[in-house]
Amino acid sequence: MLKWLIGLCLAVMALGASAPAFAGHPADCRVDGVSSDIAFPLEHVKQAIANKNLSILVIGTGSSQLGGSAQNAYPARLQAALNRMLPGVAVTVASDVAQRRTADTMVKAFPPALAAAKPNLVLWQTATVDAIQAVDPEQFSQALDKGVRLARAAGADVIFINPQYSPRTEYVIALGTYVENMRWVAVQQEVPVFDRFNLMKAWYERGTFDLYSTTKKLDMAGLVHDCLGRLLADLIVEAAKPDPAAIEKSK
Amino acid sequence: MGTDDCSGRSHDSRRLWPKQPTKEKRPMAPIPSERDLRLDLFRGLALWLIFLDHIPSNAVSWVTIRNYGFSDATEIFVFISGYTVAFVYGRAMQASGFIVAGARVIKRAWQIYVAHIFLFAIYLAEISWIAQSFENPLFTEEMGVLNFLKNPDVTIIQALLLKFKPVNMDVLPLYIVLLVGFPPFLWLLMRSANLALLASGAIYAVAYVLNWNLPAWPQGEWVFNPFAWQFLFIFGAWCALGGAARLSRTIGSPITLALAIAYLVFAFAIAMTWYFPALGVYVPRIISDNIYPIDKTDMDVLRVLHFLALAVVTVRLVPRDWPALKSPFFRPAILCGQHSLGIFCLGVFLSFAGHFVFTEVSNRIPVQFLVSLVGIAIMAGAAWLISWYKKIERQGPRPPVAKPGFAGGE
């Protein structure tokens, strides 16, 4: 993992040095070592990149969408970032997103969603609604287990996306147990976790984004989702370890 | 928190108790005559840790024991509460009989219920404030947590029924249920302590097998399953009524100590893999497959063992007559432990307030330290104030003999 961290640091420095590619964005929303603790290998994704055709399915709830502007939400930003990073690979990102779904409810929707999208990778964003509704943590873990098995049986790798960090509601939603259980399931099932919670918390603490501000406008939310999309793309490419020829080095 | 008012009498227990006007009955079980200050000290420390743990994103909560093993401050708190409840009401039962002692236990439960509802009112105020002042398209999902404000008719009734318990407000309802269920155990403990402990263990085991728990609202079950947690509470009571003395040889044996230390080291190593997942690869598969989940709701056996190991080591390190227990250095924690109900409630309120400061003012690390320290100082100050009140009330116009009936149980 240390090697991976150093690699990430170098990549960050290289990016910073070579080109401020995203003018108008926070200089850098990367946080060393936070986006994922362990990058378990993503064999299906690696194969798909070699085949020049990568299909990703985002299964999520409210925080995977952004009002009416789907093009600014992280699934679309992820697709854009992967298109830049993997030239010559046809990347499609489909979404199965609906408000107020617990992990258990989502698992029930897995078979049709997997059959329709035939993904090589499932990005599974969940846990917030479970925490709000105080679902039995054991039931939550079992749902995660089942979802991973269904996705793998359908020929897809899985990455978990854990809850958002929300300073205003931090006191009210007991995310802790669910974030921990998600991590346990992830370690046991060898699923990488995109650690959105600690990432956003680091942004908030460093002042990258003021997640506390009150606004109806989408501008900050759009930037946050763009960062999430880009960092997800980094994690996917990092974990899949595709043939170096497939990645455009200069980016 | 069973025995706030014991507080006042920690020092003068020998002076006050014999003055009790009721006639002494034949002792049913041996009860130590003097209050063990270690109980107050560790309960006070547990209250501080609970306060620190309840402020979200508090850097200082890294000092709390939950990060270094399986059990946390809740176990300490429940065990010591069981111990002190048995100590106080066991004496009451000796002095005034089962009916009076039982009635006082129930009265205590009622006071805690009132305290819980008071905290709920504060919580509602905080939530309503957030709901009024917050809007951000990033967090539409999180705002769903406020939906319960839309139908207060149901919410408030569910809260009064102890089925709706907001985050971090699970300890008092557990305590209420433990107290309401305590009188029969007290009766049995005073007659056959071992039988009572056995019954308690049987309930723990049966509840585990049959998945007993109380229902919560809007769904799910209690975060602290009373059928499981009662075991630690009754074990505390059993220790108070002579069990600790019977165990002293076992506790004192070097083998027990070695086992306890070995287990603490094991738990520490496992806990480290939670924070440094890269270490996880060193945990043998057979261990990780068998220990998880380490469930807090049903008080997993691994947690109980961890607490017992901590207790064995602590009892060794801190003898009952340790002179430092009387030193001013430990006085604040001891005072807090002696007035645990009031200080617990204050701690919950202060953790609301601490979180408010983090979000509204600053959450830089020095501020987190400051907020944590100020919070503990306020808790200690309030505990001192409560004991001062108790003292002047005892010295007030009515003679002290009028008080013990009230003071004894509260």
XYZ file of C-alpha atoms in Angstrom:
661
model
C 0.000 0.000 0.000
C 2.905 2.303 0.720
C 4.055 1.890 -2.827
C 0.586 2.779 -3.968
C 0.549 5.850 -1.765
C 3.880 7.025 -3.057
C 2.635 6.432 -6.561
C -0.413 8.527 -5.844
C 1.687 11.321 -4.352
C 3.949 11.291 -7.374
C 0.957 11.298 -9.674
C -0.513 14.239 -7.776
C 2.734 16.166 -7.959
C 3.125 15.334 -11.637
C -0.383 16.553 -12.305
C 0.178 19.717 -10.388
C 3.415 20.359 -12.234
C 2.346 19.497 -15.738
C -0.979 21.122 -16.351
C -3.666 22.783 -14.285
C -6.123 20.857 -16.393
C -9.330 22.009 -14.742
C -9.275 25.740 -14.650
C -11.740 27.251 -12.236
C -11.701 24.210 -9.980
C -10.145 23.995 -6.571
C -6.459 23.589 -7.306
C -6.542 20.000 -6.219
C -9.193 18.016 -4.461
C -7.002 14.973 -4.012
C -6.260 13.970 -0.452
C -3.312 11.660 -0.111
C -4.294 8.168 0.818
C -7.904 8.950 1.604
C -9.917 7.880 -1.394
C -9.361 4.204 -0.655
C -7.431 2.306 1.972
C -6.755 -0.767 -0.067
C -7.047 -1.169 -3.789
C -8.121 -4.749 -4.262
C -7.587 -5.921 -7.831
C -10.426 -5.435 -10.298
C -9.953 -8.278 -12.734
C -13.148 -7.785 -14.735
C -12.337 -4.125 -15.224
C -8.792 -4.908 -16.288
C -10.116 -7.360 -18.845
C -12.715 -4.867 -20.067
C -10.098 -2.154 -20.540
C -7.978 -4.615 -22.524
C -11.064 -5.288 -24.641
C -11.506 -1.539 -25.175
C -15.024 -1.584 -23.824
C -15.725 -0.689 -20.210
C -19.259 -0.622 -18.882
C -19.923 0.775 -15.418
C -23.178 0.748 -13.477
C -23.725 3.187 -10.616
C -26.292 1.907 -8.146
C -27.088 4.588 -5.661
C -29.470 6.899 -3.871
C -29.983 10.640 -3.591
C -26.344 11.584 -3.239
C -25.552 10.030 -6.637
C -27.671 12.587 -8.388
C -27.696 16.344 -8.402
C -31.087 17.905 -8.775
C -31.997 18.067 -12.430
C -28.450 18.376 -13.733
C -27.376 14.812 -14.380
C -24.432 15.969 -16.486
C -22.888 17.529 -13.370
C -23.397 14.560 -11.068
C -20.434 12.302 -10.359
C -21.461 9.399 -12.648
C -21.239 11.684 -15.680
C -18.055 13.305 -14.385
C -16.567 9.853 -13.894
C -17.348 8.943 -17.475
C -15.682 12.125 -18.713
C -12.598 11.498 -16.576
C -12.276 7.881 -17.695
C -12.638 8.923 -21.316
C -9.681 11.240 -20.819
C -7.613 8.654 -18.956
C -8.395 5.690 -21.191
C -8.330 6.936 -24.748
C -9.492 4.354 -27.186
C -11.625 2.590 -24.601
C -15.367 2.967 -24.989
C -16.539 3.880 -21.500
C -20.209 3.891 -20.628
C -21.563 4.794 -17.211
C -25.176 3.860 -16.553
C -27.053 4.807 -13.393
C -29.675 3.065 -11.345
C -30.363 5.757 -8.819
C -33.406 6.480 -6.677
C -34.014 8.353 -3.440
C -34.488 6.684 -0.073
C -33.313 3.179 -0.785
C -31.667 1.024 1.820
C -29.001 -1.499 0.848
C -31.583 -4.232 1.198
C -34.054 -2.503 -1.139
C -31.280 -1.919 -3.652
C -30.196 -5.557 -3.672
C -33.694 -6.517 -4.747
C -33.226 -4.295 -7.795
C -29.818 -5.773 -8.619
C -30.826 -8.643 -10.958
C -32.804 -6.547 -13.475
C -30.315 -3.668 -13.297
C -27.357 -6.000 -13.872
C -29.149 -7.756 -16.710
C -29.938 -4.463 -18.414
C -26.547 -2.764 -18.080
C -24.249 -5.839 -18.227
C -21.577 -3.903 -16.348
C -17.942 -4.848 -15.808
C -17.995 -2.751 -12.680
C -20.701 -1.882 -10.174
C -20.199 1.293 -8.131
C -22.454 0.779 -5.175
C -23.249 3.897 -3.186
C -25.232 3.082 -0.055
C -25.493 3.247 3.766
C -26.874 6.758 4.280
C -30.507 5.716 4.097
C -29.801 2.673 6.243
C -28.336 4.945 8.901
C -31.243 7.390 8.722
C -33.772 4.607 9.078
C -31.645 2.814 11.681
C -31.762 -0.479 9.800
C -30.417 -3.427 11.766
C -26.647 -3.251 11.061
C -26.476 -7.000 10.631
C -29.179 -6.894 7.980
C -27.242 -4.100 6.283
C -24.056 -6.176 6.186
C -25.933 -9.172 4.820
C -27.409 -7.019 2.059
C -23.923 -5.820 1.116
C -22.671 -9.396 1.039
C -25.521 -10.482 -1.156
C -25.100 -7.575 -3.545
C -21.411 -8.308 -4.009
C -22.187 -11.936 -4.756
C -24.904 -11.029 -7.274
C -22.649 -8.541 -9.056
C -19.756 -10.986 -9.225
C -22.008 -13.744 -10.476
C -23.016 -11.360 -13.265
C -19.364 -10.864 -14.192
C -18.799 -7.488 -12.580
C -16.308 -6.148 -10.043
C -17.671 -4.018 -7.202
C -16.525 -0.814 -5.540
C -18.418 0.479 -2.514
C -18.980 4.212 -2.147
C -19.570 5.118 1.475
C -21.792 7.986 2.703
C -21.185 11.673 2.224
C -19.792 13.757 5.028
C -22.420 16.298 6.013
C -21.325 18.591 8.845
C -24.823 19.820 9.620
C -26.378 16.447 10.063
C -23.348 14.718 11.511
C -24.871 14.729 14.929
C -28.204 13.439 13.791
C -27.291 10.516 11.553
C -25.312 7.758 13.221
C -23.232 6.752 10.217
C -20.439 5.186 12.255
C -21.725 1.623 12.562
C -22.704 1.497 8.904
C -19.413 2.895 7.643
C -17.563 0.363 9.807
C -19.726 -2.557 8.757
C -19.230 -1.572 5.145
C -15.505 -1.634 5.657
C -15.635 -5.055 7.290
C -17.686 -6.504 4.468
C -15.299 -4.856 2.012
C -12.205 -6.357 3.623
C -13.772 -9.794 3.824
C -15.093 -9.725 0.274
C -12.017 -7.907 -1.085
C -14.007 -4.988 -2.402
C -12.341 -1.560 -2.639
C -14.161 1.236 -0.790
C -14.217 4.705 -2.241
C -13.972 6.572 1.045
C -16.223 9.476 0.169
C -16.873 10.198 3.842
C -13.278 10.890 4.842
C -12.540 12.556 1.548
C -15.305 15.109 2.013
C -14.393 15.530 5.632
C -10.825 16.344 4.623
C -12.128 18.856 2.080
C -14.227 20.484 4.732
C -11.391 20.630 7.233
C -8.920 22.025 4.723
C -11.369 24.555 3.385
C -11.401 23.055 -0.104
C -15.200 23.180 0.012
C -17.437 24.814 2.558
C -19.863 21.955 3.034
C -21.567 23.870 5.807
C -22.819 26.720 3.651
C -26.484 27.243 3.032
C -27.389 27.621 -0.590
C -29.869 26.530 -3.180
C -27.331 26.938 -5.945
C -25.614 24.035 -7.570
C -22.171 25.510 -8.213
C -20.341 24.094 -5.225
C -22.264 20.834 -5.451
C -21.209 20.571 -9.092
C -17.541 21.034 -8.205
C -17.806 18.450 -5.440
C -19.289 15.928 -7.834
C -16.650 16.683 -10.430
C -13.939 15.954 -7.870
C -15.707 12.763 -6.811
C -15.924 11.633 -10.443
C -12.247 12.307 -11.101
C -11.055 10.619 -7.936
C -13.263 7.617 -8.631
C -11.676 7.383 -12.056
C -8.231 7.438 -10.414
C -9.243 4.693 -8.009
C -10.660 2.507 -10.775
C -7.591 2.854 -12.961
C -5.312 2.376 -9.983
C -7.109 -0.761 -8.809
C -7.591 -2.301 -12.246
C -3.897 -1.880 -13.112
C -4.567 -2.009 -16.819
C -1.848 -2.515 -19.348
C 0.169 0.740 -19.141
C -0.201 1.206 -22.864
C -3.917 1.701 -22.347
C -3.445 4.753 -20.107
C -2.465 8.034 -21.532
C 0.594 8.947 -19.503
C 0.571 12.672 -20.043
C -2.727 13.212 -18.206
C -25.966 6.849 37.863
C -28.129 4.805 40.058
C -27.074 6.507 43.136
C -26.440 10.130 42.771
C -26.992 10.944 46.288
C -24.606 8.456 47.506
C -22.362 11.032 46.300
C -22.821 13.328 49.118
C -22.016 10.644 51.468
C -18.968 9.111 50.038
C -16.864 10.366 52.868
C -19.264 10.240 55.699
C -20.984 7.015 54.875
C -19.974 5.533 58.175
C -21.399 8.507 59.979
C -24.650 8.703 58.067
C -25.755 5.155 57.643
C -25.950 4.101 61.264
C -27.972 7.198 61.998
C -30.730 5.944 59.767
C -33.890 5.969 61.848
C -35.258 2.675 60.587
C -34.574 -0.410 62.586
C -31.807 -2.705 61.480
C -32.900 -6.058 60.248
C -30.971 -9.248 60.137
C -28.456 -8.844 57.300
C -29.429 -10.946 54.330
C -26.160 -10.595 52.490
C -22.870 -9.000 53.425
C -22.592 -5.456 52.131
C -19.332 -3.570 52.413
C -19.679 -0.734 54.844
C -17.751 1.945 53.044
C -18.192 3.208 49.552
C -15.436 2.244 47.164
C -14.065 5.469 45.691
C -12.671 3.552 42.738
C -16.233 3.059 41.519
C -16.856 6.799 41.517
C -13.527 7.473 39.869
C -14.047 5.063 37.010
C -17.668 5.977 36.520
C -16.633 9.625 36.355
C -13.958 8.788 33.804
C -16.500 6.747 31.812
C -18.809 9.773 31.750
C -15.996 11.906 30.374
C -15.215 9.314 27.721
C -18.878 9.071 26.731
C -18.955 12.860 26.380
C -15.830 12.831 24.185
C -17.122 9.965 22.051
C -20.441 11.680 21.494
C -18.995 14.741 19.806
C -18.756 13.727 16.159
C -15.358 14.172 14.511
C -13.670 15.009 17.778
C -9.946 14.428 17.522
C -9.731 14.098 21.297
C -11.958 11.013 21.211
C -8.854 9.151 20.075
C -7.900 8.879 23.709
C -11.020 6.894 24.556
C -10.731 3.193 25.192
C -13.069 2.104 22.419
C -10.234 2.713 19.969
C -7.924 0.235 21.630
C -10.047 -2.824 22.138
C -13.523 -4.285 21.968
C -15.376 -2.741 24.899
C -15.935 0.926 25.632
C -17.122 3.293 28.330
C -20.650 1.880 28.169
C -19.556 -1.391 29.750
C -17.792 0.422 32.587
C -20.817 2.572 33.123
C -23.381 -0.247 33.180
C -21.267 -2.449 35.425
C -20.577 0.277 37.970
C -24.205 1.357 37.894
C -25.260 -2.188 38.720
C -22.699 -2.259 41.508
C -23.835 0.994 43.108
C -27.530 0.262 42.677
C -27.090 -3.014 44.554
C -24.987 -1.271 47.169
C -27.583 1.403 47.862
C -30.816 -0.549 47.473
C -29.387 -3.649 49.075
C -28.867 -1.584 52.183
C -32.330 -0.103 51.792
C -33.779 -3.584 51.574
C -31.915 -4.652 54.699
C -33.146 -1.592 56.536
C -36.700 -1.227 55.266
C -37.624 -4.380 53.450
C -38.184 -5.361 49.882
C -41.298 -3.282 49.169
C -39.680 0.001 50.184
C -36.436 -0.748 48.408
C -38.279 -1.822 45.267
C -40.437 1.299 45.327
C -37.324 3.429 45.558
C -35.753 1.660 42.596
C -38.881 2.418 40.557
C -38.820 6.029 41.680
C -35.247 6.258 40.501
C -36.268 4.847 37.115
C -38.941 7.528 36.900
C -36.398 10.284 37.554
C -34.201 8.961 34.789
C -37.198 8.829 32.474
C -37.901 12.492 33.175
C -34.254 13.331 32.525
C -34.383 11.453 29.240
C -37.469 13.336 28.071
C -35.795 16.607 29.018
C -32.819 15.688 26.837
C -35.192 14.773 24.047
C -36.687 18.261 24.207
C -33.216 19.762 23.812
C -32.552 17.432 20.920
C -35.790 18.509 19.218
C -34.753 22.131 19.586
C -31.413 21.438 17.918
C -32.991 19.465 15.088
C -35.647 22.067 14.426
C -32.936 24.683 14.234
C -31.024 22.663 11.632
C -34.195 22.098 9.640
C -34.915 25.814 9.545
C -31.469 26.932 8.575
C -30.200 24.407 6.115
C -30.489 24.052 2.420
C -27.962 22.567 0.044
C -28.495 20.442 -3.058
C -25.571 18.234 -2.041
C -27.372 16.973 1.008
C -30.961 16.366 -0.046
C -30.627 12.790 1.090
C -29.277 13.623 4.530
C -32.129 16.022 5.123
C -34.429 13.006 5.043
C -33.460 12.484 8.658
C -35.553 15.509 9.530
C -38.721 14.027 8.064
C -39.908 12.966 11.479
C -40.493 16.637 12.283
C -43.349 16.558 9.811
C -45.464 14.348 12.029
C -44.677 15.272 15.613
C -47.870 13.574 16.794
C -46.376 10.167 16.127
C -42.769 11.061 16.835
C -43.284 12.497 20.276
C -45.497 9.656 21.400
C -42.934 7.148 20.165
C -40.270 9.047 22.084
C -42.385 8.974 25.242
C -42.753 5.226 24.771
C -38.929 5.026 24.508
C -39.251 3.510 21.050
C -37.940 6.536 19.193
C -34.452 7.276 20.460
C -32.330 9.752 18.548
C -28.636 9.239 18.041
C -26.609 8.966 21.257
C -29.726 8.852 23.408
C -29.820 5.111 23.940
C -28.089 4.815 27.287
C -30.769 6.334 29.524
C -33.619 4.201 28.108
C -31.447 1.130 28.676
C -30.869 2.242 32.218
C -34.570 2.841 32.825
C -35.444 -0.668 31.674
C -32.623 -2.175 33.738
C -33.900 -0.414 36.853
C -37.539 -1.344 36.260
C -36.479 -4.972 35.947
C -34.158 -4.793 38.941
C -36.410 -5.301 42.019
C -36.983 -9.049 41.493
C -33.268 -9.468 40.945
C -32.546 -7.496 44.091
C -34.802 -9.806 46.041
C -33.080 -12.857 44.630
C -29.593 -11.348 44.993
C -30.160 -10.768 48.687
C -31.214 -14.364 49.174
C -29.052 -16.274 46.778
C -26.674 -14.054 44.872
C -25.292 -16.872 42.766
C -28.733 -17.991 41.693
C -29.544 -14.430 40.614
C -26.359 -14.251 38.582
C -27.171 -17.576 36.995
C -30.665 -16.384 36.073
C -29.213 -13.249 34.551
C -26.718 -15.260 32.524
C -29.511 -17.529 31.361
C -31.527 -14.528 30.112
C -28.433 -13.262 28.275
C -27.950 -16.629 26.601
C -31.601 -17.234 25.743
C -31.970 -13.698 24.378
C -28.953 -14.329 22.174
C -30.304 -17.589 20.825
C -33.885 -16.417 20.369
C -32.988 -12.865 19.243
C -34.948 -11.141 21.975
C -34.859 -7.371 21.926
C -37.277 -4.480 22.378
C -38.766 -2.868 19.263
C -37.679 0.584 18.140
C -39.413 3.144 15.976
C -39.597 3.744 12.980
C -38.078 0.306 12.618
C -35.512 -2.030 14.018
C -34.678 -2.756 17.613
C -32.983 -1.121 20.574
C -29.376 -0.183 20.030
C -28.560 -1.470 23.518
C -30.475 -4.697 23.932
C -31.633 -4.702 27.589
C -31.890 -8.515 27.625
C -28.179 -8.674 26.863
C -26.904 -5.685 28.827
C -28.756 -6.674 31.999
C -26.091 -9.345 32.483
C -23.323 -6.835 33.086
C -25.613 -4.797 35.311
C -26.563 -7.814 37.433
C -22.946 -8.955 37.463
C -22.048 -5.551 38.903
C -24.768 -5.976 41.511
C -23.537 -9.468 42.315
C -20.007 -8.139 42.833
C -21.334 -5.468 45.188
C -23.174 -8.051 47.291
C -20.148 -10.111 48.151
C -19.257 -11.536 44.770
C -16.156 -9.404 44.472
C -14.890 -10.744 47.782
C -15.541 -14.314 46.639
C -13.699 -13.638 43.411
C -10.742 -11.957 45.063
C -8.610 -15.075 45.065
C -9.238 -15.688 41.355
C -8.636 -12.044 40.514
C -5.435 -12.044 42.510
C -3.968 -15.082 40.809
C -1.076 -14.437 38.422
C -2.660 -16.782 35.866
C -5.784 -14.620 35.681
C -3.658 -11.539 35.319
C -1.593 -13.104 32.545
C -4.718 -14.224 30.683
C -6.253 -10.779 31.043
C -3.168 -9.038 29.717
C -2.876 -11.487 26.835
C -6.492 -10.867 25.884
C -6.080 -7.085 26.064
C -3.063 -7.317 23.769
C -5.029 -9.479 21.343
C -7.946 -7.015 21.327
C -5.539 -4.122 20.829
C -3.965 -5.845 17.841
C -7.358 -6.509 16.269
C -8.464 -2.919 16.919
C -5.387 -1.633 15.120
C -6.467 -3.456 11.959
C -9.626 -1.327 11.935
C -7.615 1.839 11.634
C -4.809 0.470 9.490
C -6.578 -1.973 7.189
C -3.254 -2.870 5.604
C -2.486 -4.718 8.847
C -5.569 -6.840 8.247
C -3.615 -9.272 6.116
C -1.727 -10.413 9.222
C -4.911 -11.547 10.941
C -5.357 -15.281 10.354
C -8.463 -16.058 8.372
C -9.791 -18.357 11.077
C -9.788 -15.487 13.571
C -11.380 -12.879 11.354
C -14.037 -15.352 10.230
C -14.994 -16.109 13.799
C -14.795 -12.892 15.766
C -16.877 -10.621 13.533
C -19.256 -8.988 13.964
C -18.323 -7.790 17.450
C -21.796 -6.682 18.208
C -22.463 -3.877 20.644
C -26.256 -4.183 20.537
C -26.276 -7.688 21.990
C -23.136 -7.133 24.063
C -20.940 -9.644 22.296
C -19.097 -12.097 24.514
C -15.796 -10.707 23.226
C -16.795 -7.303 24.588
C -17.720 -8.739 27.984
C -14.412 -10.570 28.175
C -12.576 -7.414 27.233
C -14.308 -5.506 29.981
C -13.536 -8.244 32.507
C -9.891 -8.282 31.461
C -9.735 -4.512 31.875
C -11.371 -4.824 35.276
C -8.909 -7.495 36.442
C -5.939 -5.375 35.437
C -7.473 -2.221 36.917
C -8.229 -3.845 40.258
C -4.594 -4.939 40.386
C -3.211 -1.537 39.513
C -5.546 0.503 41.678
C -6.053 -0.942 45.147
C -9.114 0.048 47.106
C -7.082 2.040 49.640
C -4.864 3.703 47.070
C -3.965 7.025 48.716
C -4.189 8.916 45.425
C -7.957 8.319 45.443
C -8.157 11.057 48.061
C -5.901 13.390 46.146
C -7.314 16.565 44.598
C -6.108 15.355 41.206
C -8.813 12.687 40.985
C -11.409 14.712 42.816
C -13.148 16.075 39.675
C -13.632 12.610 38.151
C -14.794 11.165 41.470
C -17.303 13.971 41.945
C -18.651 13.386 38.427
C -18.996 9.683 39.128
C -20.907 10.415 42.301
C -23.521 12.519 40.532
C -23.722 10.428 37.463
C -27.281 11.031 36.303
C -26.984 14.799 36.288
C -23.501 14.695 34.806
C -24.476 12.181 32.152
C -27.334 14.420 30.978
C -25.087 17.445 31.047
C -22.536 15.502 29.008
C -25.111 14.715 26.321
C -26.104 18.363 26.195
C -22.455 19.474 26.087
C -21.725 17.135 23.223
C -24.569 18.817 21.275
C -23.016 22.136 22.149
C -19.498 20.970 21.276
C -20.621 19.849 17.867
C -22.328 23.193 17.429
C -19.063 24.998 18.175
C -17.174 22.796 15.719
C -19.563 23.536 12.906
C -20.400 27.167 13.650
C -17.101 28.498 14.922
C -14.157 26.325 14.082
C -13.197 22.693 14.049
C -9.447 23.120 14.054
C -7.594 20.690 16.256
C -6.725 23.215 19.008
C -10.404 24.179 19.193
C -11.334 20.520 19.516
C -8.963 20.177 22.441
C -10.312 23.331 23.993
C -13.946 22.279 23.589
C -13.189 18.865 25.077
C -11.349 20.337 28.044
C -13.939 23.015 28.697
C -16.672 20.375 28.505
C -14.955 18.232 31.112
C -14.329 21.275 33.277
C -18.023 22.192 33.102
C -18.988 18.641 34.052
C -16.618 18.722 37.027
C -17.832 22.169 38.053
C -21.445 21.062 37.896
C -20.658 17.959 39.953
C -19.008 20.123 42.563
C -22.048 22.410 42.568
C -24.428 19.476 43.010
C -22.493 18.168 45.999
C -22.377 21.642 47.479
C -26.172 21.825 47.142
C -26.563 18.442 48.753
C -24.363 19.540 51.611
C -26.236 22.745 52.371
C -29.536 20.914 52.055
C -28.370 18.446 54.635
C -27.297 21.291 56.889
C -30.529 23.170 56.216
C -33.389 23.900 58.599
C -34.544 20.295 58.661
C -32.418 17.892 60.589
C -30.383 15.511 58.491
C -32.320 12.530 59.796
C -35.219 13.623 57.613
C -33.143 13.187 54.506
C -31.797 9.696 54.194
C -35.105 8.285 53.059
C -34.853 10.514 50.042
C -31.145 10.624 49.671
C -30.589 6.942 49.953
C -31.974 5.921 46.644
C -31.603 8.879 44.467
